[in-house]
mmCIF file of C-alpha atoms in Angstrom:
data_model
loop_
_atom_site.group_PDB
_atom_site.id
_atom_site.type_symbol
_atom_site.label_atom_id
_atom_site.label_comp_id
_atom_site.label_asym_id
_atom_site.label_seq_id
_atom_site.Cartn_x
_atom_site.Cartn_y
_atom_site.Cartn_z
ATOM 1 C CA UNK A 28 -118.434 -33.142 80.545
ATOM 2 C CA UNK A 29 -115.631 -31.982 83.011
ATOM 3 C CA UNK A 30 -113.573 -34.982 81.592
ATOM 4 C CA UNK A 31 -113.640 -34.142 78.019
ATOM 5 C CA UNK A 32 -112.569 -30.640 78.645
ATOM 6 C CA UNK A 33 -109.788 -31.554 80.910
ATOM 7 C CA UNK A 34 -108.754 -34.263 78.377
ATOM 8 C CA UNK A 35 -108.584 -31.272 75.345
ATOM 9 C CA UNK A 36 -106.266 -29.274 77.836
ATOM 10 C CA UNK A 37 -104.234 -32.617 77.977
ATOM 11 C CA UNK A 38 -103.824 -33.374 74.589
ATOM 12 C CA UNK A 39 -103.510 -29.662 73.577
ATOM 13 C CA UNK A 40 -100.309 -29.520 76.139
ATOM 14 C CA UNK A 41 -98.870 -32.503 74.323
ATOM 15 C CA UNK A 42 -99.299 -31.227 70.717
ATOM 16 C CA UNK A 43 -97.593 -27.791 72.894
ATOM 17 C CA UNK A 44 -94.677 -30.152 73.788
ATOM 18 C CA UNK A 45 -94.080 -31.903 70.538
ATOM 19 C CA UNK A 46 -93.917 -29.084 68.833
ATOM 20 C CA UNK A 47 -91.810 -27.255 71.723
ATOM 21 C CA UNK A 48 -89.301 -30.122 71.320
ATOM 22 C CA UNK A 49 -89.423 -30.847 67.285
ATOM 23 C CA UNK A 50 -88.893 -26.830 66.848
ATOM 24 C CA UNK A 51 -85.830 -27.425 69.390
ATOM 25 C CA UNK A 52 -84.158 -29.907 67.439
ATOM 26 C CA UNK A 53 -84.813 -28.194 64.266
ATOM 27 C CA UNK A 54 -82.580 -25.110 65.480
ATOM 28 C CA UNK A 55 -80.016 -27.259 67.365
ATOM 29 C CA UNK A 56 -79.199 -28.779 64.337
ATOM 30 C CA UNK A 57 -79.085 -26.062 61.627
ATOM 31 C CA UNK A 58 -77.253 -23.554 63.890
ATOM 32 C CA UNK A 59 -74.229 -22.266 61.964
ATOM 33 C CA UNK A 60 -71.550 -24.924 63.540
ATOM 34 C CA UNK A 61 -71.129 -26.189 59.682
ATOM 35 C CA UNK A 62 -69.952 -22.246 58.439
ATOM 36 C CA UNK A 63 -67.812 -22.153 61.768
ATOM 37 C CA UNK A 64 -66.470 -25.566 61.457
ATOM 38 C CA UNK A 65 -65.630 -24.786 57.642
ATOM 39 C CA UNK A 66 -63.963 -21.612 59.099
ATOM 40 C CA UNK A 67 -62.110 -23.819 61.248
ATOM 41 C CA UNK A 68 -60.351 -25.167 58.506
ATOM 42 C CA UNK A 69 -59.190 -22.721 56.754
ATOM 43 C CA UNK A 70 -58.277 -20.980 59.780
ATOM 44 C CA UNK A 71 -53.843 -20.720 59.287
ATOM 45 C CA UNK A 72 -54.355 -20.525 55.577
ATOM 46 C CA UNK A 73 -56.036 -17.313 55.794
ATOM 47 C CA UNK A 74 -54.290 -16.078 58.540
ATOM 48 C CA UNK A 75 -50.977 -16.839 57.349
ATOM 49 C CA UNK A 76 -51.880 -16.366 53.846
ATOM 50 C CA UNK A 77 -50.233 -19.808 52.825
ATOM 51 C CA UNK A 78 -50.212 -20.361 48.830
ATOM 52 C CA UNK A 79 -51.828 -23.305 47.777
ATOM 53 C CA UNK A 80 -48.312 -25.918 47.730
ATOM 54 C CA UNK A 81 -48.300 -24.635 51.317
ATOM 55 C CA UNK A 82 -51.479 -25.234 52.340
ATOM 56 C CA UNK A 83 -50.998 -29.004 50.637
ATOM 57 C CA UNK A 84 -48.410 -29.475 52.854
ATOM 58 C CA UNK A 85 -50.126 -28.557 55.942
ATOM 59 C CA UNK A 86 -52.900 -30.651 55.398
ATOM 60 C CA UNK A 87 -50.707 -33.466 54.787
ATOM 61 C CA UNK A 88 -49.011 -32.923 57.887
ATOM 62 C CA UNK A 89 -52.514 -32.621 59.514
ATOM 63 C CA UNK A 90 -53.074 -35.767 58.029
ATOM 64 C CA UNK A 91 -49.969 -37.332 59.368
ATOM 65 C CA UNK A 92 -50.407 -35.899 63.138
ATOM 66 C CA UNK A 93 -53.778 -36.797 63.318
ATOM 67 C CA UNK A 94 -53.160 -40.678 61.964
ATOM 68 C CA UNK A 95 -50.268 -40.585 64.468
ATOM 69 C CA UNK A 96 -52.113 -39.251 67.237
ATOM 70 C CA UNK A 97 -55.490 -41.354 67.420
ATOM 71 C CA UNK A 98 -54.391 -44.307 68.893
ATOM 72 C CA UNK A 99 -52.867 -42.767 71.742
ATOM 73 C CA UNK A 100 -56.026 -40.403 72.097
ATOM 74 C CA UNK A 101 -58.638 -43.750 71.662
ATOM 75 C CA UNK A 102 -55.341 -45.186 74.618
ATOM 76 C CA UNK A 103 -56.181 -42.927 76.403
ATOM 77 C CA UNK A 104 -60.163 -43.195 76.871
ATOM 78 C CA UNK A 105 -59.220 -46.767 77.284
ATOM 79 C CA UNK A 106 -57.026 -45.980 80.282
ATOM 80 C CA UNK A 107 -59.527 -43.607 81.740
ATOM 81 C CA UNK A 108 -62.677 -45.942 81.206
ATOM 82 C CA UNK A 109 -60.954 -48.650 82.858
ATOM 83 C CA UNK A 110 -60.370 -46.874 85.631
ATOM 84 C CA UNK A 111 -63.784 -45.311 85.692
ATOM 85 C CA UNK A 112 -65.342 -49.121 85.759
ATOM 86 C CA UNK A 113 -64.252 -49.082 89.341
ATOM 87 C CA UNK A 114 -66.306 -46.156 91.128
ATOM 88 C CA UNK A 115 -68.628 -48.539 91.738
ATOM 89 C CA UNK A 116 -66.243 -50.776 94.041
ATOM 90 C CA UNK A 117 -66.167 -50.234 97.570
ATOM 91 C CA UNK A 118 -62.508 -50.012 97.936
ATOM 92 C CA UNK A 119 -60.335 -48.643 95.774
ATOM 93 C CA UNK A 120 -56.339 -49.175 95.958
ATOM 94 C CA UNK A 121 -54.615 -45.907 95.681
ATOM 95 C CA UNK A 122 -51.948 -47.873 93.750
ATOM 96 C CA UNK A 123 -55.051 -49.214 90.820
ATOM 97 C CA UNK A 124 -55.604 -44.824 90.410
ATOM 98 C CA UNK A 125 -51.556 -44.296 90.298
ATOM 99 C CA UNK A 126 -51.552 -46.850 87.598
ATOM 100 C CA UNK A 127 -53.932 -45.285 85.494
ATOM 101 C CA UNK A 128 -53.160 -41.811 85.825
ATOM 102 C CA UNK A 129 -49.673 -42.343 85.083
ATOM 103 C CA UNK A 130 -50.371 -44.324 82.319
ATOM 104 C CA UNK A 131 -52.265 -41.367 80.724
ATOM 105 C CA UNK A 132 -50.132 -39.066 82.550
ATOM 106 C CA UNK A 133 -47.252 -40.530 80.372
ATOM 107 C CA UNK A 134 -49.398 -40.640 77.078
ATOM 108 C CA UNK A 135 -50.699 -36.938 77.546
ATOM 109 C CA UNK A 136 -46.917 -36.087 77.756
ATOM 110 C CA UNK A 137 -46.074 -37.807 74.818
ATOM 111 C CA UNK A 138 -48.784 -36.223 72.619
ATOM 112 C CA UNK A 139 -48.009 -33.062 73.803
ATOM 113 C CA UNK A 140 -43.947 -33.675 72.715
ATOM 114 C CA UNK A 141 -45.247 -34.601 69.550
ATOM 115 C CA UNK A 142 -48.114 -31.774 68.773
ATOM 116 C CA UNK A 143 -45.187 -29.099 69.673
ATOM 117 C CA UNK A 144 -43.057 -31.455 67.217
ATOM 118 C CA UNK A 145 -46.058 -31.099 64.418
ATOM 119 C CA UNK A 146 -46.110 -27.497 64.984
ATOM 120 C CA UNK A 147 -42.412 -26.633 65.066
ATOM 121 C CA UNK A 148 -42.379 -28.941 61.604
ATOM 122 C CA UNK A 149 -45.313 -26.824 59.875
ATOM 123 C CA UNK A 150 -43.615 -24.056 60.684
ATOM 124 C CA UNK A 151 -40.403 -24.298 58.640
ATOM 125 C CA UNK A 152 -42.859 -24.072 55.968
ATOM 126 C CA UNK A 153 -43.654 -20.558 56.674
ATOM 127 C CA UNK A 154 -41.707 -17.517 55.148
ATOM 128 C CA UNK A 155 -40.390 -14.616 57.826
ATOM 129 C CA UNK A 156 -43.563 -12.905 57.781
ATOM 130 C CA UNK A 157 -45.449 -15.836 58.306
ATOM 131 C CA UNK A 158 -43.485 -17.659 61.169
ATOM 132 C CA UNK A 159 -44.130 -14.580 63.088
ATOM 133 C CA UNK A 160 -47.613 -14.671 62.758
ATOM 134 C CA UNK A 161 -47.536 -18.110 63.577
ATOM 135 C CA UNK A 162 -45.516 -17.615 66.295
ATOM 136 C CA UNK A 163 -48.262 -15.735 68.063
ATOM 137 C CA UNK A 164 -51.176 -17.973 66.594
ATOM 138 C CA UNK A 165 -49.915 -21.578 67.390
ATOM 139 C CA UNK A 166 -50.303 -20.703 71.153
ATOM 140 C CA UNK A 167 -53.380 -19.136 71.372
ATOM 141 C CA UNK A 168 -54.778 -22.123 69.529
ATOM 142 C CA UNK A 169 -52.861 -24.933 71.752
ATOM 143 C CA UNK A 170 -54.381 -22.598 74.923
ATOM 144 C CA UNK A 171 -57.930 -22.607 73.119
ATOM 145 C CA UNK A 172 -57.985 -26.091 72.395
ATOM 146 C CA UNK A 173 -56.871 -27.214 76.365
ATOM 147 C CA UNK A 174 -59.722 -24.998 77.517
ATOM 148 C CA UNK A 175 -57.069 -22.927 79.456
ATOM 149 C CA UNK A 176 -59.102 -20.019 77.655
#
């Protein structure tokens, strides 16, 4: 008799669980990321109040930069996961790390030449009013995005 009520406890703390866990992927994945990501892109047009020919042009910029930029970005997760392969080895040449990082080192410094490129370019499409504005959002979003918060 003890068995069977020790065996209810059991299953009733795994129904608990399931439930614990389905209810905790439910809310995971209908929290509002979708409204903030959507925010996300509209984020300069409404701050800079671009018209619509501007806004065209700024996504196809967008477009541009980001076709540009993922090769060196997928380059660079190469570079890193190659080097990452080796933590296992017993010895590691300081000379196999120095390759890597400056490899990326080099690549990082090249992306960042050409995002300040892709955001000095987007900006001549801003009036007066706007470039200031810009001028003041640009870096806060560069600092944002580096996690230098």
């Amino acid at each position: 008799m003890k068995s069977i009520t020790s065996n209810k406890w059991v299953l009733l703390l795994v129904v608990f669980l399931v439930l614990t866990n389905l209810s905790l992927v439910f809310f995971a994945f209908s929290s509002s990321k979708p409204a903030e990501r959507k925010e996300q892109k509209g984020f300069l047009k409404s701050r800079l109040n671009l018209t619509e020919e501007q806004d065209k042009v700024f996504k196809k910029e967008k477009d541009n930069f980001f076709a540009l930029m993922k090769p060196r970005w997928e380059e660079v997760n190469k570079l890193k996961d190659s080097l990452y392969m080796h933590l296992g080895d017993e010895e590691v040449a300081d000379s196999l790390v120095d390759h890597y990082v400056d490899k990326w080192t080099a690549n990082q410094r090249e992306s960042d030449k050409k995002l300040f490129q892709h955001f000095h370019q987007l900006r001549k499409n801003c009036t007066k009013e706007q470039q200031a504005v810009f001028d003041t959002l640009v870096p806060k979003m560069v600092k944002y995005q580096s996690g230098r918060k």
